[in-house]
Short mmCIF file of C-alpha atoms in Angstrom, two decimals:
data_model
loop_
_atom_site.label_atom_id
_atom_site.label_comp_id
_atom_site.label_asym_id
_atom_site.label_seq_id
_atom_site.Cartn_x
_atom_site.Cartn_y
_atom_site.Cartn_z
CA UNK A 276 15.97 -41.01 8.13
CA UNK A 277 15.80 -37.24 7.70
CA UNK A 278 18.02 -35.49 10.22
CA UNK A 279 16.11 -32.24 10.52
CA UNK A 280 14.52 -30.63 13.52
CA UNK A 281 10.73 -30.65 13.45
CA UNK A 282 10.70 -26.97 14.40
CA UNK A 283 11.22 -26.31 10.69
CA UNK A 284 7.68 -27.50 10.07
CA UNK A 285 4.89 -24.95 10.21
CA UNK A 286 1.17 -25.44 10.52
CA UNK A 287 0.76 -25.43 6.75
CA UNK A 288 4.18 -26.10 5.24
CA UNK A 289 7.92 -26.50 5.77
CA UNK A 290 10.10 -23.38 5.96
CA UNK A 291 13.67 -22.76 6.97
CA UNK A 292 17.13 -21.96 5.61
CA UNK A 293 19.24 -24.07 3.30
CA UNK A 294 21.84 -24.11 6.09
CA UNK A 295 19.22 -25.93 8.17
CA UNK A 296 19.29 -28.81 5.72
CA UNK A 297 16.47 -27.75 3.41
CA UNK A 298 18.51 -28.26 0.27
CA UNK A 299 18.15 -30.05 -3.08
CA UNK A 300 18.60 -33.49 -1.53
CA UNK A 301 15.81 -32.69 0.91
CA UNK A 302 13.60 -31.39 -1.94
CA UNK A 303 14.18 -34.56 -4.00
CA UNK A 304 13.27 -36.71 -1.00
CA UNK A 305 10.16 -34.63 -0.35
CA UNK A 306 8.93 -35.00 -3.94
CA UNK A 307 9.59 -38.72 -3.88
CA UNK A 308 7.74 -39.40 -0.62
CA UNK A 309 4.85 -37.03 -1.32
CA UNK A 310 4.14 -38.75 -4.63
CA UNK A 311 3.14 -41.97 -2.92
CA UNK A 312 1.05 -40.15 -0.32
CA UNK A 313 -0.93 -38.17 -2.93
CA UNK A 314 -1.68 -41.29 -4.96
CA UNK A 315 -1.40 -42.17 -8.64
CA UNK A 316 -1.72 -39.29 -11.07
CA UNK A 317 -0.24 -35.93 -12.01
CA UNK A 318 1.27 -33.43 -9.56
CA UNK A 319 1.54 -29.71 -10.29
CA UNK A 320 4.82 -28.04 -9.31
CA UNK A 321 5.38 -24.28 -9.14
CA UNK A 322 7.91 -21.98 -7.51
CA UNK A 323 8.32 -18.41 -6.34
CA UNK A 324 11.04 -15.98 -7.41
CA UNK A 325 13.65 -16.75 -4.75
CA UNK A 326 17.09 -17.51 -6.15
CA UNK A 327 17.13 -20.96 -4.56
CA UNK A 328 13.62 -21.94 -5.61
CA UNK A 329 14.42 -23.00 -9.19
CA UNK A 330 16.96 -25.65 -8.14
CA UNK A 331 14.71 -26.83 -5.32
CA UNK A 332 11.75 -27.14 -7.72
CA UNK A 333 13.90 -29.15 -10.15
CA UNK A 334 14.81 -31.50 -7.31
CA UNK A 335 11.16 -31.87 -6.27
CA UNK A 336 10.22 -32.77 -9.85
CA UNK A 337 13.03 -35.32 -10.03
CA UNK A 338 11.81 -36.97 -6.83
CA UNK A 339 8.21 -37.07 -8.07
CA UNK A 340 9.25 -38.65 -11.36
CA UNK A 341 11.41 -41.20 -9.61
CA UNK A 342 8.30 -42.30 -7.72
CA UNK A 343 6.35 -42.60 -10.98
CA UNK A 344 4.30 -39.41 -10.74
CA UNK A 345 3.60 -37.35 -13.85
CA UNK A 346 4.76 -33.77 -13.31
CA UNK A 347 3.00 -30.65 -14.59
CA UNK A 348 5.54 -27.85 -14.31
CA UNK A 349 3.92 -24.40 -14.15
CA UNK A 350 7.24 -22.65 -13.49
CA UNK A 351 7.67 -19.30 -11.74
CA UNK A 352 4.19 -18.47 -10.54
CA UNK A 353 1.95 -17.68 -7.57
CA UNK A 354 0.49 -20.09 -5.03
CA UNK A 355 -3.14 -19.40 -6.05
CA UNK A 356 -2.21 -20.13 -9.68
CA UNK A 357 -0.79 -23.49 -8.61
CA UNK A 358 -3.97 -24.34 -6.70
CA UNK A 359 -6.09 -23.38 -9.71
CA UNK A 360 -3.92 -25.47 -12.04
CA UNK A 361 -4.22 -28.49 -9.75
CA UNK A 362 -8.01 -28.33 -9.85
CA UNK A 363 -8.44 -27.53 -13.54
CA UNK A 364 -5.80 -29.92 -14.86
CA UNK A 365 -7.11 -32.86 -12.85
CA UNK A 366 -3.97 -33.32 -10.74
CA UNK A 367 -3.95 -35.33 -7.51
CA UNK A 368 -2.00 -32.64 -5.70
CA UNK A 369 0.47 -29.78 -5.97
CA UNK A 370 3.79 -28.66 -4.51
CA UNK A 371 4.64 -24.97 -4.40
CA UNK A 372 8.27 -24.16 -3.66
CA UNK A 373 8.00 -21.03 -1.53
CA UNK A 374 8.61 -19.66 1.94
CA UNK A 375 5.57 -17.41 1.53
CA UNK A 376 5.96 -13.99 3.18
CA UNK A 377 9.26 -14.82 4.92
CA UNK A 378 12.29 -12.93 3.68
CA UNK A 379 14.50 -14.19 0.85
CA UNK A 380 16.88 -15.99 3.20
CA UNK A 381 14.14 -18.60 3.73
CA UNK A 382 13.09 -21.47 1.49
CA UNK A 383 10.12 -23.75 1.84
CA UNK A 384 7.40 -25.99 0.42
CA UNK A 385 3.61 -26.04 0.44
CA UNK A 386 1.93 -29.33 -0.41
CA UNK A 387 -1.76 -29.39 -1.32
CA UNK A 388 -4.10 -32.34 -1.83
CA UNK A 389 -6.67 -32.70 -4.62
CA UNK A 390 -9.44 -31.40 -2.31
CA UNK A 391 -7.50 -28.17 -1.68
CA UNK A 392 -6.47 -29.14 1.84
CA UNK A 393 -2.88 -28.40 2.80
CA UNK A 394 -0.62 -31.11 4.14
CA UNK A 395 0.62 -29.77 7.52
CA UNK A 396 4.35 -29.43 8.09
CA UNK A 397 4.26 -32.00 10.87
CA UNK A 398 2.69 -34.54 8.50
CA UNK A 399 5.28 -33.75 5.83
CA UNK A 400 8.07 -34.61 8.26
CA UNK A 401 6.35 -37.90 9.02
CA UNK A 402 6.08 -38.62 5.29
CA UNK A 403 9.79 -37.90 4.90
CA UNK A 404 10.65 -40.77 7.24
CA UNK A 405 9.04 -43.34 4.93
CA UNK A 406 11.11 -45.50 2.54
CA UNK A 407 12.24 -44.25 -0.85
CA UNK A 408 9.92 -45.04 -3.76
CA UNK A 409 11.45 -46.39 -6.98
CA UNK A 410 8.90 -46.80 -9.76
CA UNK A 411 9.47 -49.33 -12.54
CA UNK A 412 8.93 -46.50 -15.00
CA UNK A 413 9.76 -42.84 -14.22
CA UNK A 414 6.90 -40.39 -14.49
CA UNK A 415 6.51 -37.97 -17.39
CA UNK A 416 6.96 -34.20 -17.33
CA UNK A 417 5.31 -31.37 -19.24
CA UNK A 418 5.35 -27.58 -18.99
CA UNK A 419 2.08 -25.69 -18.67
CA UNK A 420 1.30 -21.96 -18.85
CA UNK A 421 -1.72 -21.51 -16.59
CA UNK A 422 -1.92 -17.72 -16.78
CA UNK A 423 -4.36 -17.70 -19.72
CA UNK A 424 -6.91 -20.03 -18.10
CA UNK A 425 -6.57 -18.47 -14.66
CA UNK A 426 -6.94 -14.94 -16.07
CA UNK A 427 -10.05 -16.00 -17.95
CA UNK A 428 -11.55 -17.42 -14.75
CA UNK A 429 -10.79 -14.26 -12.74
CA UNK A 430 -12.23 -12.02 -15.47
CA UNK A 431 -15.39 -14.11 -15.71
CA UNK A 432 -16.02 -14.35 -11.99
CA UNK A 433 -15.33 -10.64 -11.38
CA UNK A 434 -17.36 -9.49 -14.38
CA UNK A 435 -14.56 -7.09 -15.34
CA UNK A 436 -15.68 -5.11 -18.43
CA UNK A 437 -13.67 -5.74 -21.59
CA UNK A 438 -11.34 -2.85 -22.28
CA UNK A 439 -11.75 -1.27 -18.83
CA UNK A 440 -8.29 -0.34 -17.54
CA UNK A 441 -7.06 -1.50 -14.15
CA UNK A 442 -6.35 1.90 -12.55
CA UNK A 443 -4.01 0.83 -9.81
CA UNK A 444 -0.34 0.51 -9.05
CA UNK A 445 0.74 -3.14 -8.85
CA UNK A 446 3.57 -4.38 -6.61
CA UNK A 447 3.52 -8.11 -7.28
CA UNK A 448 5.40 -11.07 -8.73
CA UNK A 449 5.61 -11.11 -12.53
CA UNK A 450 3.05 -13.92 -12.76
CA UNK A 451 0.39 -11.71 -11.14
CA UNK A 452 1.08 -8.83 -13.51
CA UNK A 453 0.85 -11.24 -16.43
CA UNK A 454 -2.57 -12.43 -15.28
CA UNK A 455 -3.87 -8.89 -14.81
CA UNK A 456 -2.47 -7.74 -18.15
CA UNK A 457 -4.30 -10.59 -19.87
CA UNK A 458 -7.53 -9.24 -18.38
CA UNK A 459 -7.05 -5.52 -19.07
CA UNK A 460 -4.39 -2.83 -19.47
CA UNK A 461 -2.84 -1.63 -16.21
CA UNK A 462 -2.81 2.13 -15.68
CA UNK A 463 -0.65 2.81 -12.59
CA UNK A 464 -2.25 5.23 -10.17
CA UNK A 465 -0.69 7.37 -7.46
CA UNK A 466 -3.92 7.03 -5.47
CA UNK A 467 -4.14 3.26 -5.11
CA UNK A 468 -1.47 0.56 -4.81
CA UNK A 469 -2.03 -3.20 -4.58
CA UNK A 470 0.78 -5.11 -2.85
CA UNK A 471 1.05 -8.90 -3.08
CA UNK A 472 3.49 -11.00 -1.05
CA UNK A 473 6.19 -13.14 -2.68
CA UNK A 474 3.94 -16.09 -3.50
CA UNK A 475 0.95 -13.79 -4.10
CA UNK A 476 -1.59 -15.43 -1.83
CA UNK A 477 -2.02 -12.24 0.22
CA UNK A 478 -3.06 -8.78 -0.92
CA UNK A 479 -2.93 -5.37 0.75
CA UNK A 480 -4.38 -2.16 -0.68
CA UNK A 481 -2.85 1.24 0.06
CA UNK A 482 -4.83 4.39 -0.68
CA UNK A 483 -2.72 7.56 -0.79
CA UNK A 484 -0.04 5.59 1.03
CA UNK A 485 -2.26 4.45 3.92
CA UNK A 486 -2.95 0.75 4.27
CA UNK A 487 -6.56 -0.38 4.24
CA UNK A 488 -6.95 -3.04 6.94
CA UNK A 489 -7.74 -6.44 5.46
CA UNK A 490 -10.78 -6.96 7.67
CA UNK A 491 -12.15 -3.57 6.60
CA UNK A 492 -11.52 -4.33 2.93
CA UNK A 493 -13.10 -7.76 3.31
CA UNK A 494 -16.21 -6.25 4.90
CA UNK A 495 -16.57 -3.74 2.06
CA UNK A 496 -16.26 -6.53 -0.52
CA UNK A 497 -18.72 -8.74 1.36
CA UNK A 498 -21.38 -6.04 1.46
CA UNK A 499 -20.76 -5.08 -2.17
CA UNK A 500 -21.12 -8.73 -3.24
CA UNK A 501 -24.06 -9.35 -0.89
CA UNK A 502 -22.07 -12.27 0.44
CA UNK A 503 -23.97 -15.16 1.95
CA UNK A 504 -21.81 -15.60 5.02
CA UNK A 505 -18.26 -14.51 5.87
CA UNK A 506 -15.68 -16.34 7.97
CA UNK A 507 -13.37 -14.04 9.92
CA UNK A 508 -10.52 -14.77 12.28
CA UNK A 509 -10.56 -13.82 15.94
CA UNK A 510 -8.49 -10.68 15.24
CA UNK A 511 -11.32 -8.98 13.36
CA UNK A 512 -12.35 -5.48 14.51
CA UNK A 513 -15.64 -5.10 16.40
CA UNK A 514 -16.43 -2.17 14.12
CA UNK A 515 -16.12 -4.47 11.11
CA UNK A 516 -18.46 -7.05 12.63
CA UNK A 517 -21.01 -4.38 13.50
CA UNK A 518 -20.86 -3.07 9.92
CA UNK A 519 -21.40 -6.54 8.46
CA UNK A 520 -24.30 -7.30 10.78
CA UNK A 521 -25.94 -3.94 10.00
CA UNK A 522 -25.86 -4.95 6.32
CA UNK A 523 -27.32 -8.38 6.97
CA UNK A 524 -24.12 -10.39 6.42
CA UNK A 525 -23.79 -13.45 8.65
CA UNK A 526 -20.36 -13.87 10.25
CA UNK A 527 -18.52 -16.90 11.59
CA UNK A 528 -15.49 -16.62 13.91
CA UNK A 529 -12.59 -19.05 13.66
CA UNK A 530 -8.93 -19.50 14.51
CA UNK A 531 -6.16 -18.03 12.36
CA UNK A 532 -4.94 -19.97 9.33
CA UNK A 533 -5.90 -21.75 6.15
CA UNK A 534 -6.86 -25.05 7.76
CA UNK A 535 -9.27 -23.43 10.21
CA UNK A 536 -10.78 -21.26 7.48
CA UNK A 537 -11.34 -24.10 5.06
CA UNK A 538 -13.02 -26.18 7.74
CA UNK A 539 -15.22 -23.28 8.89
CA UNK A 540 -16.22 -22.27 5.36
CA UNK A 541 -17.13 -25.87 4.56
CA UNK A 542 -19.19 -26.36 7.72
CA UNK A 543 -21.04 -23.03 7.54
CA UNK A 544 -21.43 -22.65 3.78
CA UNK A 545 -19.87 -19.17 3.92
CA UNK A 546 -18.86 -17.81 0.53
CA UNK A 547 -15.73 -15.97 1.63
CA UNK A 548 -13.17 -15.83 4.40
CA UNK A 549 -11.01 -12.89 5.48
CA UNK A 550 -7.84 -13.00 7.56
CA UNK A 551 -6.30 -9.88 9.06
CA UNK A 552 -3.03 -10.90 7.37
CA UNK A 553 -4.53 -10.31 3.90
CA UNK A 554 -5.51 -13.86 2.95
CA UNK A 555 -8.98 -13.91 1.40
CA UNK A 556 -10.62 -17.23 0.60
CA UNK A 557 -13.39 -17.58 -1.97
CA UNK A 558 -15.99 -20.29 -2.48
CA UNK A 559 -15.98 -19.29 -6.16
CA UNK A 560 -12.36 -20.48 -6.27
CA UNK A 561 -12.95 -23.69 -4.29
CA UNK A 562 -12.16 -22.12 -0.95
CA UNK A 563 -8.66 -20.80 -1.71
CA UNK A 564 -7.18 -17.38 -2.39
CA UNK A 565 -7.67 -15.43 -5.63
CA UNK A 566 -6.20 -12.01 -4.83
CA UNK A 567 -6.53 -10.72 -8.40
CA UNK A 568 -10.29 -11.33 -8.10
CA UNK A 569 -10.37 -9.39 -4.80
CA UNK A 570 -8.56 -6.49 -6.45
CA UNK A 571 -10.93 -6.32 -9.43
CA UNK A 572 -13.99 -6.47 -7.20
CA UNK A 573 -12.57 -3.64 -5.06
CA UNK A 574 -11.93 -1.50 -8.14
CA UNK A 575 -15.42 -2.20 -9.48
CA UNK A 576 -16.92 -1.27 -6.10
CA UNK A 577 -15.06 2.05 -6.12
CA UNK A 578 -16.06 2.76 -9.72
CA UNK A 579 -19.73 1.96 -9.18
CA UNK A 580 -20.02 3.90 -5.91
CA UNK A 581 -17.89 6.84 -7.05
CA UNK A 582 -16.20 6.71 -3.65
CA UNK A 583 -12.70 6.00 -2.38
CA UNK A 584 -11.97 3.08 -0.08
CA UNK A 585 -11.33 5.57 2.71
CA UNK A 586 -14.78 7.09 2.25
CA UNK A 587 -16.49 3.72 1.97
CA UNK A 588 -14.79 2.58 5.18
CA UNK A 589 -15.88 5.63 7.19
CA UNK A 590 -18.61 3.72 9.12
CA UNK A 591 -15.93 1.35 10.45
CA UNK A 592 -13.71 4.07 11.91
CA UNK A 593 -15.39 3.86 15.30
CA UNK A 594 -12.76 2.30 17.51
CA UNK A 595 -9.00 2.31 18.05
CA UNK A 596 -7.42 -0.86 16.68
CA UNK A 597 -3.83 -2.03 16.62
CA UNK A 598 -2.10 -3.80 13.79
CA UNK A 599 -0.98 -7.27 14.78
CA UNK A 600 2.36 -6.94 16.56
CA UNK A 601 5.08 -9.59 16.69
CA UNK A 602 7.42 -10.33 19.59
CA UNK A 603 10.35 -12.65 18.89
CA UNK A 604 10.61 -15.60 21.24
CA UNK A 605 14.15 -15.80 22.53
CA UNK A 606 15.92 -18.85 23.86
CA UNK A 607 13.87 -20.80 26.35
CA UNK A 608 10.81 -18.54 26.26
CA UNK A 609 7.81 -20.84 26.52
CA UNK A 610 4.67 -19.79 24.65
CA UNK A 611 2.45 -21.68 27.10
CA UNK A 612 3.96 -19.77 30.03
CA UNK A 613 3.37 -16.47 28.20
CA UNK A 614 -0.25 -17.39 27.49
CA UNK A 615 -0.80 -18.37 31.13
CA UNK A 616 0.45 -14.91 32.21
CA UNK A 617 -1.88 -13.24 29.72
CA UNK A 618 -4.79 -15.36 30.89
CA UNK A 619 -4.16 -14.34 34.52
CA UNK A 620 -4.10 -10.70 33.37
CA UNK A 621 -7.62 -11.22 32.03
CA UNK A 622 -9.05 -12.62 35.26
CA UNK A 623 -12.57 -11.32 35.74
CA UNK A 624 -13.23 -10.94 32.01
CA UNK A 625 -14.42 -13.38 29.36
CA UNK A 626 -11.54 -15.53 28.14
CA UNK A 627 -11.38 -18.06 25.34
CA UNK A 628 -8.64 -20.33 24.01
CA UNK A 629 -9.80 -20.73 20.41
CA UNK A 630 -6.36 -19.62 19.23
CA UNK A 631 -3.97 -18.45 21.92
CA UNK A 632 -5.73 -16.35 24.58
CA UNK A 633 -8.45 -13.82 23.84
CA UNK A 634 -9.53 -11.49 26.65
CA UNK A 635 -12.92 -9.85 26.09
CA UNK A 636 -13.49 -6.86 28.36
CA UNK A 637 -15.56 -5.00 25.78
CA UNK A 638 -18.85 -4.68 27.64
CA UNK A 639 -17.44 -3.54 30.99
CA UNK A 640 -14.18 -1.76 30.14
CA UNK A 641 -14.31 -1.25 26.36
CA UNK A 642 -11.38 -3.34 25.11
CA UNK A 643 -10.31 -6.79 23.96
CA UNK A 644 -7.02 -8.39 22.96
CA UNK A 645 -5.60 -11.64 21.61
CA UNK A 646 -2.16 -13.15 22.14
CA UNK A 647 -1.21 -16.28 20.24
CA UNK A 648 1.78 -18.15 18.93
CA UNK A 649 2.48 -17.72 15.23
CA UNK A 650 1.78 -20.79 13.12
CA UNK A 651 4.73 -20.05 10.83
CA UNK A 652 7.45 -18.21 12.80
CA UNK A 653 9.01 -18.31 16.31
CA UNK A 654 7.11 -15.23 17.48
CA UNK A 655 4.15 -14.32 19.67
CA UNK A 656 1.45 -12.17 18.08
CA UNK A 657 -0.62 -9.49 19.79
CA UNK A 658 -3.62 -7.59 18.48
CA UNK A 659 -5.95 -5.35 20.49
CA UNK A 660 -8.86 -2.96 20.11
CA UNK A 661 -10.53 -0.43 22.40
CA UNK A 662 -13.29 2.14 22.31
CA UNK A 663 -10.77 4.90 23.01
CA UNK A 664 -7.17 5.39 21.83
CA UNK A 665 -5.76 6.04 25.31
CA UNK A 666 -7.30 2.78 26.51
CA UNK A 667 -5.82 0.87 23.58
CA UNK A 668 -2.37 2.29 24.32
CA UNK A 669 -2.61 1.22 27.96
CA UNK A 670 -3.78 -2.32 27.17
CA UNK A 671 -1.11 -2.82 24.51
CA UNK A 672 1.65 -1.57 26.84
CA UNK A 673 0.55 -3.84 29.69
CA UNK A 674 0.10 -6.96 27.58
CA UNK A 675 3.36 -6.42 25.69
CA UNK A 676 5.16 -6.21 29.02
CA UNK A 677 3.70 -9.58 29.98
CA UNK A 678 4.72 -11.14 26.70
CA UNK A 679 8.27 -9.81 26.88
CA UNK A 680 8.92 -10.51 30.57
#
């Protein structure tokens, strides 16, 4: 049996520290047990740039082979590249060794099925309790460079003109730069910077040093692409929704996170999904992230309009919105108790429990807020919006006091 606390499992993966027991033995066991759950066939394995990730990926591959799975090793890469490789190489699943946006003291694993659905952390811990699998014949292993095929797909879908430079600073893992450089030369710009997280499934654009909110960027891309339906999470700005509706783009609200987005996109037929955290999901890429595609479409939009992102976003600068704030949960703090306090605070207003507690006082008082538990870290998240800045400040101060008390 695996002697690890289930709190290490997130909604979409397993993350923690090596001191918590997430070591090479654990990684070998994970690869071995996951192989039988995914079924017969090849499994793609990739890793991020953390110092510990190479050894953990080697252990995952060893466990997969021991169970008879054929391993396709794509090396140091990005999560979206792993997902693409799984689909285009006919694999039954994929394992990405990464702790996503957590700092370098963390390690972790994402496991994805053939259909693109993630295996939740809670299910992974259940899988780990199953007996060891010893195949009569160990599985094979081969290395694969997926950057050429993935770059070709991004270039084709974005319609990026041959020879057109990518005029943007790039702060990203090497694998992302390699993909972009295969598409076109990169000409760093002091005006625009694209920042990717450590496994490159999230993108943020900064114009003259100021971050463009992901929901705002997503709305601009949706209108530019004439998107047939957009899924947004419940943190999305009212100004963004009004802008989309004014341009005839249908919107669909859902909870935060990949699982909720994939389900909502599938049920509604929406062609893209935008999370406030910077995840953007694309039907063109089978419902998963392709941040290089988002970047190229944004650059093309700016080039064709002759306008900056700041100018394009002007119609959405109507209200005062907060960034999502995080409050660490200490000791015995109970998320359910916190949410009950927040819900009582919203008495008399519209309240929903789609994800945490959302209080909607927009029509009568001109504000709304959401408080929820993070799906990946031991923190509570707060986001709020109001028609006036002074009202936003008051609501944030009052709700933060409830969360922290």
